[in-house]
């Protein structure tokens, strides 16, 4: 009896400890962002949307935000077809050198971001595309591709290998089979991977730091630049923006995929 | 008229594995053929070659008289129900059934009518809007059957679609399959490792072992006249005995020595010669058990009950017979009165007719 009790106490203690430590920074930052004072502090001084308004007024930040969105969209648009096809090809079809290809595709994950960032900076510099915005999206896409591939691979592994045979048996030529059966069946993984790519690109700091300059600076880099000068509550407001976007992504995931995965579980 | 499907010496090898070896068979229009054999004997491979998912290593496959070596699966008029059904999870039951119609370019205006008609044929009227995961195992089976049949294929292939079901549902679905198959008169090849299913459902049965067709015959002929030891053992509950031919008479009558006893028996298949080693087989239901010798039965031996297994409608006795070289025989008894009085360790007398003891030349 006491054993049971102490077990429960320990378990609940751990749960609450995790919840508090994980959410405390978020709570503090959200609170601080609504301050009406001039410095970040918790608990906030009064309540106002002042710093959100200030942020909105700062063209540096809004431009950086727009650029970040652009980069994230580029990254997602490249990840979607590349990641999906790579996952399908390596998991599904008996390619030669399948294992080596799999390892190769996951390679970016094992290389420190500093190294990838630096090498891409040099490469893009040589190609004379450094200073434009789209290569930032491409670079971030490359380093985050493993997440996309993993996500789709999980879906591919979950589908019955006879599903495509069934489609062909129903009279569907290979292209139709792919479009009407294979693709919808891996859709949950594609959506998850796509949202993941978007969020990761939105947050990516280190690689962006290497690939951007003052004209193409993205939001994470902009924030970094700001903390080096003065720390004002508008930074808290930006952080809240990030939290908001993450929440929207989770919500979307739940709406689009949570449902799908649920439907697919037999 | 051409058979719907005709296989001539078809083989398939995967590396060193010979999955199917020199298989020849043909199925007449409207027939229900079952391929039966133990796990891994090449049944699925055989079906996949007919469906076009695998290419034979050698031999030829004809469908309606035409060779199909280079015809891709989506150009063959074959409906298939897969081992794990392979219903499209993102489509409703009705969409699943409509899929082959769309892919085979049926006129859009006839599709809803056909879907409805086949939903009703498989008794799923009203469930068309459900996704596969919202249907029970038996209902999913029915969707898969409807999807395979809705475009009126020349041939229906069933790859053990019933093996995942519990026994009662399986027996129900066997009869259901048979009803639909008769109603539509569709030529069917069914694959199973369930001997009962094969006997119940088929016009013709093909028994396979290790990629080789052992025998092809009607269910009754197969059960009564097995071609070899494997077939005899595979169907029914059968005891196998090693023996030696003592005398060969007319009309297949033979005398064989098993252990210290000479038994009257019936030769099956290949001709037998005196002195040759043979396999003898006897089915459990052909052995009678009695306290005293039953007059009129050709063979009588004494034994001791090792095991007594109650199966409801019958009791299975496992009996050791010293006179047959300590052979262990299985037999059934349906007489409830005898069940009460027979116990393990008791001596019993077994008897059977000469024609029930089948003798096969030893296979090399
Ligand atoms: N793609 C393949 N590659 C290599 N070997 C294979 C392949 N497909 C089947 N085999 C082998 O061929 C043999 C026959 O397999 P098959 O699937 O036809 O058996 P089966 O009779 O359908 O068995 P089960 O009753 O278990 O479904 C097996 O030994 C199997 O391992
Ligand atoms: Mg099989």
Tab-separated table of N, CA, C and O in Angstrom, chain A residues 113-164:
chain	number	residue	atom	x	y	z
A	113	UNK	N	26.281	21.599	-37.371
A	113	UNK	CA	25.683	22.673	-38.162
A	113	UNK	C	26.716	23.721	-38.565
A	113	UNK	O	26.641	24.305	-39.642
A	114	UNK	N	27.682	23.953	-37.671
A	114	UNK	CA	28.703	24.955	-37.990
A	114	UNK	C	29.435	24.560	-39.269
A	114	UNK	O	29.690	25.378	-40.142
A	115	UNK	N	29.752	23.271	-39.350
A	115	UNK	CA	30.473	22.792	-40.525
A	115	UNK	C	29.614	22.936	-41.774
A	115	UNK	O	30.056	23.475	-42.796
A	116	UNK	N	28.339	22.470	-41.688
A	116	UNK	CA	27.463	22.595	-42.861
A	116	UNK	C	27.331	24.054	-43.241
A	116	UNK	O	27.413	24.413	-44.416
A	117	UNK	N	27.098	24.904	-42.249
A	117	UNK	CA	26.888	26.323	-42.517
A	117	UNK	C	28.081	26.923	-43.231
A	117	UNK	O	27.943	27.570	-44.279
A	118	UNK	N	29.250	26.632	-42.699
A	118	UNK	CA	30.459	27.199	-43.270
A	118	UNK	C	30.677	26.698	-44.697
A	118	UNK	O	30.936	27.486	-45.622
A	119	UNK	N	30.526	25.379	-44.874
A	119	UNK	CA	30.798	24.840	-46.208
A	119	UNK	C	29.787	25.352	-47.216
A	119	UNK	O	30.134	25.646	-48.366
A	120	UNK	N	28.544	25.502	-46.786
A	120	UNK	CA	27.556	26.032	-47.727
A	120	UNK	C	27.838	27.495	-48.049
A	120	UNK	O	27.615	27.947	-49.160
A	121	UNK	N	28.338	28.205	-47.043
A	121	UNK	CA	28.670	29.600	-47.297
A	121	UNK	C	29.747	29.691	-48.380
A	121	UNK	O	29.635	30.472	-49.332
A	122	UNK	N	30.763	28.838	-48.229
A	122	UNK	CA	31.840	28.860	-49.223
A	122	UNK	C	31.314	28.454	-50.592
A	122	UNK	O	31.553	29.108	-51.611
A	123	UNK	N	30.531	27.362	-50.596
A	123	UNK	CA	30.001	26.848	-51.864
A	123	UNK	C	29.116	27.888	-52.551
A	123	UNK	O	29.295	28.208	-53.729
A	124	UNK	N	28.168	28.432	-51.800
A	124	UNK	CA	27.256	29.416	-52.385
A	124	UNK	C	28.026	30.661	-52.828
A	124	UNK	O	27.680	31.303	-53.810
A	125	UNK	N	29.079	30.991	-52.051
A	125	UNK	CA	29.910	32.133	-52.431
A	125	UNK	C	30.560	31.893	-53.780
A	125	UNK	O	30.540	32.746	-54.664
A	126	UNK	N	31.135	30.703	-53.952
A	126	UNK	CA	31.760	30.348	-55.221
A	126	UNK	C	30.750	30.399	-56.351
A	126	UNK	O	31.068	30.772	-57.475
A	127	UNK	N	29.521	29.969	-56.049
A	127	UNK	CA	28.488	29.940	-57.093
A	127	UNK	C	27.886	31.323	-57.318
A	127	UNK	O	26.975	31.481	-58.121
A	128	UNK	N	28.341	32.295	-56.537
A	128	UNK	CA	27.844	33.667	-56.649
A	128	UNK	C	26.347	33.764	-56.390
A	128	UNK	O	25.628	34.499	-57.068
A	129	UNK	N	25.853	32.994	-55.472
A	129	UNK	CA	24.433	33.144	-55.131
A	129	UNK	C	24.280	33.562	-53.676
A	129	UNK	O	23.171	33.688	-53.171
A	130	UNK	N	25.403	33.757	-53.012
A	130	UNK	CA	25.326	34.220	-51.629
A	130	UNK	C	24.793	35.649	-51.641
A	130	UNK	O	25.138	36.436	-52.506
A	131	UNK	N	23.951	35.967	-50.643
A	131	UNK	CA	23.377	37.299	-50.620
A	131	UNK	C	21.963	37.311	-51.155
A	131	UNK	O	21.222	38.261	-50.963
A	132	UNK	N	21.570	36.226	-51.821
A	132	UNK	CA	20.160	36.107	-52.196
A	132	UNK	C	19.448	35.309	-51.113
A	132	UNK	O	20.083	34.646	-50.292
A	133	UNK	N	18.141	35.349	-51.170
A	133	UNK	CA	17.383	34.747	-50.081
A	133	UNK	C	17.103	33.261	-50.315
A	133	UNK	O	17.147	32.449	-49.390
A	134	UNK	N	16.818	32.899	-51.568
A	134	UNK	CA	16.400	31.509	-51.789
A	134	UNK	C	17.469	30.482	-51.426
A	134	UNK	O	17.137	29.406	-50.922
A	135	UNK	N	18.782	30.806	-51.619
A	135	UNK	CA	19.773	29.795	-51.217
A	135	UNK	C	19.729	29.505	-49.711
A	135	UNK	O	20.079	28.404	-49.288
A	136	UNK	N	19.278	30.475	-48.929
A	136	UNK	CA	19.134	30.213	-47.493
A	136	UNK	C	18.109	29.101	-47.288
A	136	UNK	O	18.325	28.145	-46.527
A	137	UNK	N	16.990	29.217	-47.999
A	137	UNK	CA	15.957	28.171	-47.927
A	137	UNK	C	16.518	26.835	-48.355
A	137	UNK	O	16.293	25.804	-47.702
A	138	UNK	N	17.273	26.839	-49.441
A	138	UNK	CA	17.849	25.596	-49.952
A	138	UNK	C	18.805	24.985	-48.933
A	138	UNK	O	18.747	23.786	-48.635
A	139	UNK	N	19.664	25.834	-48.365
A	139	UNK	CA	20.637	25.348	-47.390
A	139	UNK	C	19.958	24.720	-46.192
A	139	UNK	O	20.309	23.622	-45.748
A	140	UNK	N	18.955	25.410	-45.679
A	140	UNK	CA	18.236	24.893	-44.511
A	140	UNK	C	17.521	23.602	-44.870
A	140	UNK	O	17.464	22.656	-44.084
A	141	UNK	N	16.991	23.556	-46.093
A	141	UNK	CA	16.323	22.342	-46.562
A	141	UNK	C	17.296	21.163	-46.525
A	141	UNK	O	16.960	20.081	-46.057
A	142	UNK	N	18.522	21.394	-47.002
A	142	UNK	CA	19.491	20.297	-47.068
A	142	UNK	C	19.793	19.751	-45.674
A	142	UNK	O	19.763	18.546	-45.451
A	143	UNK	N	20.032	20.655	-44.718
A	143	UNK	CA	20.403	20.126	-43.404
A	143	UNK	C	19.222	19.488	-42.675
A	143	UNK	O	19.413	18.639	-41.817
A	144	UNK	N	17.999	19.886	-43.027
A	144	UNK	CA	16.851	19.310	-42.320
A	144	UNK	C	16.155	18.185	-43.081
A	144	UNK	O	15.158	17.649	-42.616
A	145	UNK	N	16.695	17.830	-44.241
A	145	UNK	CA	16.052	16.795	-45.049
A	145	UNK	C	15.874	15.467	-44.300
A	145	UNK	O	14.860	14.792	-44.474
A	146	UNK	N	16.827	15.064	-43.458
A	146	UNK	CA	16.631	13.793	-42.748
A	146	UNK	C	15.303	13.723	-42.000
A	146	UNK	O	14.665	12.660	-41.974
A	147	UNK	N	14.864	14.859	-41.427
A	147	UNK	CA	13.603	14.816	-40.686
A	147	UNK	C	12.442	14.505	-41.619
A	147	UNK	O	11.551	13.722	-41.301
A	148	UNK	N	12.463	15.133	-42.782
A	148	UNK	CA	11.422	14.891	-43.775
A	148	UNK	C	11.435	13.421	-44.198
A	148	UNK	O	10.405	12.766	-44.254
A	149	UNK	N	12.646	12.914	-44.465
A	149	UNK	CA	12.746	11.529	-44.939
A	149	UNK	C	12.281	10.561	-43.854
A	149	UNK	O	11.532	9.621	-44.121
A	150	UNK	N	12.680	10.816	-42.626
A	150	UNK	CA	12.237	9.949	-41.535
A	150	UNK	C	10.737	9.927	-41.436
A	150	UNK	O	10.112	8.882	-41.298
A	151	UNK	N	10.184	11.110	-41.487
A	151	UNK	CA	8.751	11.223	-41.315
A	151	UNK	C	8.001	10.446	-42.410
A	151	UNK	O	7.069	9.696	-42.126
A	152	UNK	N	8.428	10.603	-43.649
A	152	UNK	CA	7.743	9.894	-44.737
A	152	UNK	C	8.044	8.387	-44.656
A	152	UNK	O	7.162	7.563	-44.857
A	153	UNK	N	9.289	8.045	-44.335
A	153	UNK	CA	9.641	6.626	-44.251
A	153	UNK	C	8.742	5.892	-43.264
A	153	UNK	O	8.336	4.755	-43.507
A	154	UNK	N	8.441	6.565	-42.147
A	154	UNK	CA	7.581	5.925	-41.155
A	154	UNK	C	6.239	5.571	-41.789
A	154	UNK	O	5.713	4.468	-41.590
A	155	UNK	N	5.701	6.480	-42.584
A	155	UNK	CA	4.432	6.205	-43.263
A	155	UNK	C	4.577	5.100	-44.302
A	155	UNK	O	3.712	4.242	-44.440
A	156	UNK	N	5.682	5.129	-45.031
A	156	UNK	CA	5.870	4.125	-46.082
A	156	UNK	C	5.974	2.742	-45.454
A	156	UNK	O	5.393	1.771	-45.937
A	157	UNK	N	6.704	2.674	-44.337
A	157	UNK	CA	6.842	1.384	-43.677
A	157	UNK	C	5.522	0.844	-43.173
A	157	UNK	O	5.352	-0.362	-43.037
A	158	UNK	N	4.603	1.755	-42.874
A	158	UNK	CA	3.345	1.310	-42.286
A	158	UNK	C	2.368	0.793	-43.336
A	158	UNK	O	1.387	0.144	-42.995
A	159	UNK	N	2.614	1.048	-44.624
A	159	UNK	CA	1.599	0.609	-45.593
A	159	UNK	C	1.868	-0.812	-46.076
A	159	UNK	O	3.004	-1.267	-46.130
A	160	UNK	N	0.800	-1.506	-46.371
A	160	UNK	CA	0.838	-2.884	-46.843
A	160	UNK	C	1.511	-2.912	-48.222
A	160	UNK	O	1.079	-2.223	-49.132
A	161	UNK	N	2.576	-3.709	-48.368
A	161	UNK	CA	3.264	-3.724	-49.667
A	161	UNK	C	2.363	-4.189	-50.811
A	161	UNK	O	2.649	-3.899	-51.975
A	162	UNK	N	1.278	-4.879	-50.473
A	162	UNK	CA	0.390	-5.337	-51.543
A	162	UNK	C	-0.570	-4.250	-52.014
A	162	UNK	O	-1.319	-4.458	-52.966
A	163	UNK	N	-0.546	-3.085	-51.339
A	163	UNK	CA	-1.503	-2.037	-51.689
A	163	UNK	C	-1.338	-1.616	-53.150
A	163	UNK	O	-2.307	-1.449	-53.885
A	164	UNK	N	-0.088	-1.469	-53.571
A	164	UNK	CA	0.156	-1.049	-54.948
A	164	UNK	C	-0.173	-2.168	-55.930
A	164	UNK	O	-0.690	-1.917	-57.020
